[in-house]
Short mmCIF file of C-alpha atoms and ligand atoms in Angstrom, two decimals:
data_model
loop_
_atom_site.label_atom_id
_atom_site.label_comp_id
_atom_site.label_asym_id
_atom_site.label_seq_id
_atom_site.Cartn_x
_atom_site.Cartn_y
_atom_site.Cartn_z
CA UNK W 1 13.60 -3.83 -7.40
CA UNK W 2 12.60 -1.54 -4.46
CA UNK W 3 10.64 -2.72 -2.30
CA UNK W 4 9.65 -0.02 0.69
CA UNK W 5 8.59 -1.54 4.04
CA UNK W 6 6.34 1.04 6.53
CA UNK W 7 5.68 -0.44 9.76
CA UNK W 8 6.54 -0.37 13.49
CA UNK W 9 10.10 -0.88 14.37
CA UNK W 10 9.52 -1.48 18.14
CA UNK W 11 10.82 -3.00 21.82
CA UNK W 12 8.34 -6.32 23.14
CA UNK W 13 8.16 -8.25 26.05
CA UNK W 14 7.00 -11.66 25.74
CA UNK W 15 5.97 -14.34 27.42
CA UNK W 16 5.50 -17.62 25.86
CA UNK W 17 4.63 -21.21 27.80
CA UNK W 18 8.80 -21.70 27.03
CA UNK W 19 9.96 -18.37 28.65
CA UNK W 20 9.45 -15.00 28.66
CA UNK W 21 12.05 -11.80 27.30
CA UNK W 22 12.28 -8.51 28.24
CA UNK W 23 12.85 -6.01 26.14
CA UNK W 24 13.94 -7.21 22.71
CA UNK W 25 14.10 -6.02 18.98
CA UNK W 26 10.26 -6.19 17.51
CA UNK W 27 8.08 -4.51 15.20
CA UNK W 28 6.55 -5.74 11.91
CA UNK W 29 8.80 -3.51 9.23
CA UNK W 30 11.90 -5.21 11.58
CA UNK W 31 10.39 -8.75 10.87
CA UNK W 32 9.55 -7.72 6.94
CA UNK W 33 12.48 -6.48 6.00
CA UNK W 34 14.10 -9.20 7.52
CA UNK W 35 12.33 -11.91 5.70
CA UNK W 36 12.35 -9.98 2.69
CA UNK W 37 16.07 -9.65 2.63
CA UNK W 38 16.70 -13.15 1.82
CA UNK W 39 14.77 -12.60 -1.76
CA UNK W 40 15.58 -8.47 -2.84
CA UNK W 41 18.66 -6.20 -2.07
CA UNK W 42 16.54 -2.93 -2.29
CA UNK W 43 14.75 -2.51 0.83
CA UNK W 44 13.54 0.46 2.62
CA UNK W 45 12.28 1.23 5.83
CA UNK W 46 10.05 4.04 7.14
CA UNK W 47 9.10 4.04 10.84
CA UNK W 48 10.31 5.52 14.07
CA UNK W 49 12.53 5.04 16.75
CA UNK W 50 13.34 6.31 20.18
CA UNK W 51 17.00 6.65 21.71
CA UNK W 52 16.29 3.10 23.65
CA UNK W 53 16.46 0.93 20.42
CA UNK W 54 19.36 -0.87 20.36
CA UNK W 55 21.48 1.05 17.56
CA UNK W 56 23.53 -2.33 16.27
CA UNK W 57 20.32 -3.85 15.36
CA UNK W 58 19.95 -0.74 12.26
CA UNK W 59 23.25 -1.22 11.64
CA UNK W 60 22.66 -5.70 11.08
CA UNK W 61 19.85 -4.27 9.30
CA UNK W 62 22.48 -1.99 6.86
CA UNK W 63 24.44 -5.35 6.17
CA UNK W 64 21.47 -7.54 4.86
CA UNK W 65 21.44 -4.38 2.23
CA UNK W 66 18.27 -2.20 4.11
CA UNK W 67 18.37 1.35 3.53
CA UNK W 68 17.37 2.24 7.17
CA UNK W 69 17.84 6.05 6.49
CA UNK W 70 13.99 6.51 6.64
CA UNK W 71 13.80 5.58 10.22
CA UNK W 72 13.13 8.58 11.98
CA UNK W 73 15.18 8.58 15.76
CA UNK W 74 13.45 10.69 18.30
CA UNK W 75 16.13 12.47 20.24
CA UNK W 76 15.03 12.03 24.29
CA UNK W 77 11.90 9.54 22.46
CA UNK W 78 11.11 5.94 23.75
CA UNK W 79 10.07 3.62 20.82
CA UNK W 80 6.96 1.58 20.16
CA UNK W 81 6.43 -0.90 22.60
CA UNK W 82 4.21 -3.88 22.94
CA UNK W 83 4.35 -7.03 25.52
CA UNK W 84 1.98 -9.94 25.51
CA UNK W 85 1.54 -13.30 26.77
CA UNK W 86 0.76 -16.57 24.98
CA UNK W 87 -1.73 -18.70 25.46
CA UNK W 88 -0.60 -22.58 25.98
CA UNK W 89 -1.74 -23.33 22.87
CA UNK W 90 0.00 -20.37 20.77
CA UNK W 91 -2.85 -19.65 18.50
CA UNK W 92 -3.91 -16.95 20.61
CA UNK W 93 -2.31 -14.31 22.89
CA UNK W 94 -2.78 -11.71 24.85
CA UNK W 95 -1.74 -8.02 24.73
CA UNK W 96 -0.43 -7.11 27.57
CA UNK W 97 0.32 -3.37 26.93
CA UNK W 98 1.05 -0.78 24.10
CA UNK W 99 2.95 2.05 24.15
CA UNK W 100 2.60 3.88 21.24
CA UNK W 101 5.74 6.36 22.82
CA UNK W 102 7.17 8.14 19.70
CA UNK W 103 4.47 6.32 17.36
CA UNK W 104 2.20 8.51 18.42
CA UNK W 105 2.82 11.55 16.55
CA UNK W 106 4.63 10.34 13.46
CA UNK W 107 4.26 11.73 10.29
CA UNK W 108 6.38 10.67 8.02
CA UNK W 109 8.16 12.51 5.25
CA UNK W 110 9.48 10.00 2.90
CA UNK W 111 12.88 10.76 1.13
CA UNK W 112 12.55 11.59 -2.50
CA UNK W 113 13.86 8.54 -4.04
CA UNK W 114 11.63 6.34 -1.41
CA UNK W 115 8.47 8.02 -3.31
CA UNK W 116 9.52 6.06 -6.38
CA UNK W 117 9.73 2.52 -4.99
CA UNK W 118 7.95 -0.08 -7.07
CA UNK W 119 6.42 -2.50 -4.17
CA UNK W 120 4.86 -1.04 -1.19
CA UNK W 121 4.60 -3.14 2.01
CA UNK W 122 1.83 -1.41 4.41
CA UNK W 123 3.06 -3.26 7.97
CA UNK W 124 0.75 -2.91 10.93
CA UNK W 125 0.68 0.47 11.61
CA UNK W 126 -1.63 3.66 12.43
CA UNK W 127 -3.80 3.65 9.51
CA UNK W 128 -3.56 7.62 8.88
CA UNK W 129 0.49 6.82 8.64
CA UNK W 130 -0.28 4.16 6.13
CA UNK W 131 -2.09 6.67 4.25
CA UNK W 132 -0.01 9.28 4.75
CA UNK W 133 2.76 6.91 2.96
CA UNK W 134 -0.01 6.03 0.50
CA UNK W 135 -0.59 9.75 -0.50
CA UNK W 136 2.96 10.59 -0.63
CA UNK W 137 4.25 8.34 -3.34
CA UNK W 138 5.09 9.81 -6.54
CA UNK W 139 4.03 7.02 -8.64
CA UNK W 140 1.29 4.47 -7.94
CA UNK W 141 3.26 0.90 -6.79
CA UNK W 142 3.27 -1.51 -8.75
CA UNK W 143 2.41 -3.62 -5.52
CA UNK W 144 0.75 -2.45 -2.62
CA UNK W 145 0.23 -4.94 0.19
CA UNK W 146 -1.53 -3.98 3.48
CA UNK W 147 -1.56 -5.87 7.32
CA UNK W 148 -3.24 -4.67 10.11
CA UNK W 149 -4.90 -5.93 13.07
CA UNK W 150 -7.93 -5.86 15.47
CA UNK W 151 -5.85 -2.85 17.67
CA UNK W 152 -6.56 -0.61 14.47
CA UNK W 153 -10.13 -1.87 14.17
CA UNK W 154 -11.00 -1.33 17.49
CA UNK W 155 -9.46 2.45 17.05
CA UNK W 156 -9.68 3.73 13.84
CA UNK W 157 -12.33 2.21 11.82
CA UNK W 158 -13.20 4.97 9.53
CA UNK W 159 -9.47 5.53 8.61
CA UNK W 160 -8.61 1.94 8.08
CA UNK W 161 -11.39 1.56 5.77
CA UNK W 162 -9.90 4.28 3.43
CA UNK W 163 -6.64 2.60 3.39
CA UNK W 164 -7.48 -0.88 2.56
CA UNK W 165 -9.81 0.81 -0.35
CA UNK W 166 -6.73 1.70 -1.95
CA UNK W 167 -4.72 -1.93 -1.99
CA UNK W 168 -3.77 -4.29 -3.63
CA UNK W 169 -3.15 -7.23 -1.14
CA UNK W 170 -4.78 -7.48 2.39
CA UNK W 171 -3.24 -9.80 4.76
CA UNK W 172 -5.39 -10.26 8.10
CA UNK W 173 -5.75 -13.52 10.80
CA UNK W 174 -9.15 -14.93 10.78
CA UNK W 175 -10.57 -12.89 13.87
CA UNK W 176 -9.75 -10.01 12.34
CA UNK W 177 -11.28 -11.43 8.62
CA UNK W 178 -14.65 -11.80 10.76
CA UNK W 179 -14.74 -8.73 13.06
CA UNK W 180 -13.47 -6.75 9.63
CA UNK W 181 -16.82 -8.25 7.62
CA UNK W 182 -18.95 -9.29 10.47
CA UNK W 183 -19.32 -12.98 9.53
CA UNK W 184 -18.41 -15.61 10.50
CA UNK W 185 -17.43 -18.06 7.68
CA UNK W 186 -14.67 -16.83 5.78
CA UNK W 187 -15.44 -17.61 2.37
CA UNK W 188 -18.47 -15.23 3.04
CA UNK W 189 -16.29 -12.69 4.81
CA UNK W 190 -13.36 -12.90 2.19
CA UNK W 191 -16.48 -11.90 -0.72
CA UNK W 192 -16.92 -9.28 1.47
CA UNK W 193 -13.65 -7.90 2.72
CA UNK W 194 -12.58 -8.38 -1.49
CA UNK W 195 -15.70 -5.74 -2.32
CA UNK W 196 -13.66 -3.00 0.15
CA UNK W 197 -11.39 -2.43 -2.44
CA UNK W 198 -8.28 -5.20 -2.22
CA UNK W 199 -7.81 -8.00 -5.37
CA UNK W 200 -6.04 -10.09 -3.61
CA UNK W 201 -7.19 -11.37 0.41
CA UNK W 202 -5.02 -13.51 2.84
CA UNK W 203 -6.67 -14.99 5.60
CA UNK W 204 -3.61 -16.20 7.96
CA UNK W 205 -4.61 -18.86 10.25
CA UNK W 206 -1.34 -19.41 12.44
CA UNK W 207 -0.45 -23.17 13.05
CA UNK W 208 -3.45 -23.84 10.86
CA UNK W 209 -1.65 -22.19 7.18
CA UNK W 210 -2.89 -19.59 5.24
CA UNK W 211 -5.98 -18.70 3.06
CA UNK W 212 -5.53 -17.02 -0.31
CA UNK W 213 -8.39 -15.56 -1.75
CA UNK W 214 -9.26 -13.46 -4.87
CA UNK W 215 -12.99 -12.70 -6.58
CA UNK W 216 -12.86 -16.16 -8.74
CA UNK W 217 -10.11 -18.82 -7.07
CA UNK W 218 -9.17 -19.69 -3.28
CA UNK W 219 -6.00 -21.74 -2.52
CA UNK W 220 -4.74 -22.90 0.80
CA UNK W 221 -1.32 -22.75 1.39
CA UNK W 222 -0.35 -24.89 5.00
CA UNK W 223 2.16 -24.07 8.00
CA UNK W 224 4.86 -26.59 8.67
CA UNK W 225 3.53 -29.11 11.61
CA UNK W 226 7.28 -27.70 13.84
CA UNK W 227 7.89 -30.18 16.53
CA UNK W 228 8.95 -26.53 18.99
CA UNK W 229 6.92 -23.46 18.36
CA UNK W 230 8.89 -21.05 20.84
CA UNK W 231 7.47 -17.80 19.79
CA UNK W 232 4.74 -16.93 17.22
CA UNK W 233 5.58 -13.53 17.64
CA UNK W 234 6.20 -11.17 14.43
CA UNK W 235 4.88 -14.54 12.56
CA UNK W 236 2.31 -12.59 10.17
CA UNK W 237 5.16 -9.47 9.60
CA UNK W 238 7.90 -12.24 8.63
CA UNK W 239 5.26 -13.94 6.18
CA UNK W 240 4.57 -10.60 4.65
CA UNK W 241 8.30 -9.72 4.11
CA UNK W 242 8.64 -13.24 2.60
CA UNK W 243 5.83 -13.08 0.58
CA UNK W 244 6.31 -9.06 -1.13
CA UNK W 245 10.27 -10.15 -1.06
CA UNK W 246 9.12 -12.58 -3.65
CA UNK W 247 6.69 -11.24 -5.39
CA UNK W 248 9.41 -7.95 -5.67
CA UNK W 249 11.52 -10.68 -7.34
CA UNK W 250 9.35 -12.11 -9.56
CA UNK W 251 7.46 -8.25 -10.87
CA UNK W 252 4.40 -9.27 -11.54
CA UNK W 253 1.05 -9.45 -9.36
CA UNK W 254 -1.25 -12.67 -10.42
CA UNK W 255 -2.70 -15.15 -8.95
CA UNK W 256 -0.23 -17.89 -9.64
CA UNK W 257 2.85 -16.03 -8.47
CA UNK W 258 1.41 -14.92 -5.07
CA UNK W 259 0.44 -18.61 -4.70
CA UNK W 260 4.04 -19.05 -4.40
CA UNK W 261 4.97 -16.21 -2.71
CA UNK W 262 2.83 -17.28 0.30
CA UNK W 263 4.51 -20.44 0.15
CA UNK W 264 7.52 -18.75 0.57
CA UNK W 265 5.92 -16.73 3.43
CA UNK W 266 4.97 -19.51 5.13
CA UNK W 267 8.60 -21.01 5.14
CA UNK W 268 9.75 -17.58 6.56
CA UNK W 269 7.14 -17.56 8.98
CA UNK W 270 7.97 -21.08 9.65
CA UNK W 271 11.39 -20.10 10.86
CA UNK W 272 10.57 -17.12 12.71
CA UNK W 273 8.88 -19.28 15.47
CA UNK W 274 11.56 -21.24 16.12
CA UNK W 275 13.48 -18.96 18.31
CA UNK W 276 12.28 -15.47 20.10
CA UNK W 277 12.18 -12.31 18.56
CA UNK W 278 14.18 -11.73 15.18
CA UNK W 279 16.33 -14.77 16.06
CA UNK W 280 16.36 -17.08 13.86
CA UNK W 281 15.42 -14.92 10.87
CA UNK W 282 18.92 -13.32 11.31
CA UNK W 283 20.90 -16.10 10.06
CA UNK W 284 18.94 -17.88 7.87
CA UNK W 285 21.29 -19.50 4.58
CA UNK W 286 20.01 -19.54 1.03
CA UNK W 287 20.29 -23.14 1.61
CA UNK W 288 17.68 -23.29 4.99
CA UNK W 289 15.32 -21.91 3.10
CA UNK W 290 15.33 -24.12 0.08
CA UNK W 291 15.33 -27.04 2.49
CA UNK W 292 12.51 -25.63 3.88
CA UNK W 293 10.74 -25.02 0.95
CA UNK W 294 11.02 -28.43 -0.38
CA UNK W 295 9.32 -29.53 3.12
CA UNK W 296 6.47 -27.31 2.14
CA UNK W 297 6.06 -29.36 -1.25
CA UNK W 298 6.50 -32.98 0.15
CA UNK W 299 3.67 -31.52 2.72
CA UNK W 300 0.63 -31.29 0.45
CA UNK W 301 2.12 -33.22 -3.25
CA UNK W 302 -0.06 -36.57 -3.73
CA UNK W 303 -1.21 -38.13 -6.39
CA UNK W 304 -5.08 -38.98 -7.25
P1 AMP G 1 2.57 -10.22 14.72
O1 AMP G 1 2.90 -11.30 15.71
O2 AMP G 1 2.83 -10.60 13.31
O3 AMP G 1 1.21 -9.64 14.96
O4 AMP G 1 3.60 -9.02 15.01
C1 AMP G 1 4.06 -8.71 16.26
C2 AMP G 1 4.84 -7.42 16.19
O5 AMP G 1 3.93 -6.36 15.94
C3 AMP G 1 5.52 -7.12 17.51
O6 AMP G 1 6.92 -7.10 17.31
C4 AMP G 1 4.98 -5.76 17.95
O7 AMP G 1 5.98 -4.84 18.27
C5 AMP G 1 4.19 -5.26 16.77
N1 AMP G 1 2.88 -4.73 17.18
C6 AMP G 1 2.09 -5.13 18.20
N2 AMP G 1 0.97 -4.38 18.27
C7 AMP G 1 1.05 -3.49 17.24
C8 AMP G 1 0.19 -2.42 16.77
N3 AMP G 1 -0.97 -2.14 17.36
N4 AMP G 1 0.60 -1.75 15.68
C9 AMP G 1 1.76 -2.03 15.08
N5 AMP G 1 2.62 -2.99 15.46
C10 AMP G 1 2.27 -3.72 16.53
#
């Protein structure tokens, strides 16, 4: 089932207490569609690109089954680009720099069939191109899932607002959860952040798992205790792509399913850290990811 993935598709730098890159493959529709290739064949992206990303990384893309034709490349353009630095413990980071290059004036114009696509992942992205993606499909999603982050906040308040009115599922880390709803405990800011408009909210907590939160039920889904994180980057995008990769599977948007599917975002997030950039999410086996999985059960099954 289709499953179309807006986000940026972007160059970072990064710089982690185990090393530091230059230069490499980011971008949170890269990291979605990614993880989300391991669950549904019919993936789409729509983003932008300049003439300095690396053209064999759309093509890798092409043979995990992603339909890259919605990327837009920017003859003479320079792509997205972001660069920050971890801090030792890798909970938090700093940004060291955004370019928003060719980002800046996008405005997409999705292909015809891409109108019709039946889950919607909203990666972090200018709000007003999340809307403009929003506005443009044909028929309403059956899913629509939304990230963002405090850059967007900071920026484009008003907008933001409009677009998270209109969703489904809101995933956000837990600074962003309390700058979002200005409080500070996050059951009270989920009951507020779930009157903007979204059913469904996911509070991502990094090393410390994930919150799942709708009007009536909260369930806490953990992260794997990884004897190496290397780099948390693109950690949030590959748990989105793992979690709407699922739930594209499975059809149906409840409560129960997307308990699961944030299970099986955590695995894919779980992975992602292990190595820098898209690394390790490149050539993960069915078989990883089931081993994983089971991990994720023997971590929180007991008996009372
Ligand atoms: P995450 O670690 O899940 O927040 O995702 C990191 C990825 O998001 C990197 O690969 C960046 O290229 C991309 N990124 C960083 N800042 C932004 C932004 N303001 N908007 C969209 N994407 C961003």
């Amino acid at each position: 089932m289709s499953l179309l993935a807006v986000g940026t598709v972007a160059i970072d730098s990064i710089e982690t207490p185990y090393g530091k890159v230059e230069r490499v493959v980011g971008g949170a529709a890269t990291y979605i569609a990614w993880a989300a290739s391991y669950f549904t064949d019919q993936i789409r992206i729509v983003s932008i690109i300049g003439e300095d990303f690396p053209e064999e990384e759309l093509g890798l893309l092409k043979t995990r089954g992603v339909d890259t034709d919605g990327i837009h490349l920017v003859k003479g353009g320079k792509s997205f680009f972001w660069s920050g630095r971890y801090h030792n413990d890798m909970n938090s980071r700093d940004t060291l720099e955004t370019q928003l290059n060719v980002l800046a004036d996008f405005s997409p114009d999705l292909p015809s069939e891409y109108r019709k696509s039946k889950y919607l992942m909203l990666g972090n992205l200018t709000p007003s191109v999340q809307m403009t993606v929003l506005n443009q499909m044909e028929v309403r999603p059956d899913i629509i899932a939304m990230d963002t982050m405090n850059f967007w906040m900071d920026s484009a308040m008003d907008e933001l607002l409009k677009v998270i009115k209109r969703v489904d599922i809101l995933t956000i880390n837990d600074e962003e959860a309390r700058q979002l709803s200005g409080k500070q405990s996050l059951a009270k800011a989920a009951r507020d952040i779930l009157k903007m408009g979204p059913k469904y909210l996911i509070i991502k907590k990094g090393e410390h798992g994930a919150l799942l939160f709708d009007n009536e039920q909260v369930f806490f889904a953990p992260a794997l205790p990884l004897y190496d994180v290397f780099d948390p980057t693109g950690a949030g995008d590959t748990f989105a792509g793992g979690m709407m990769g699922y739930l594209s599977n499975k059809g149906e948007l409840n409560f129960g399913n997307l308990k699961s599917a944030i299970i099986y975002g955590s695995a894919m997030a779980s992975f992602c850290v292990e190595e820098f950039s898209i690394n390790k999410i490149k050539s993960l086996s069915d078989r990883d990811i089931q081993k994983r999985l089971k991990m994720f059960i023997d971590l929180v099954q007991f008996d009372i």
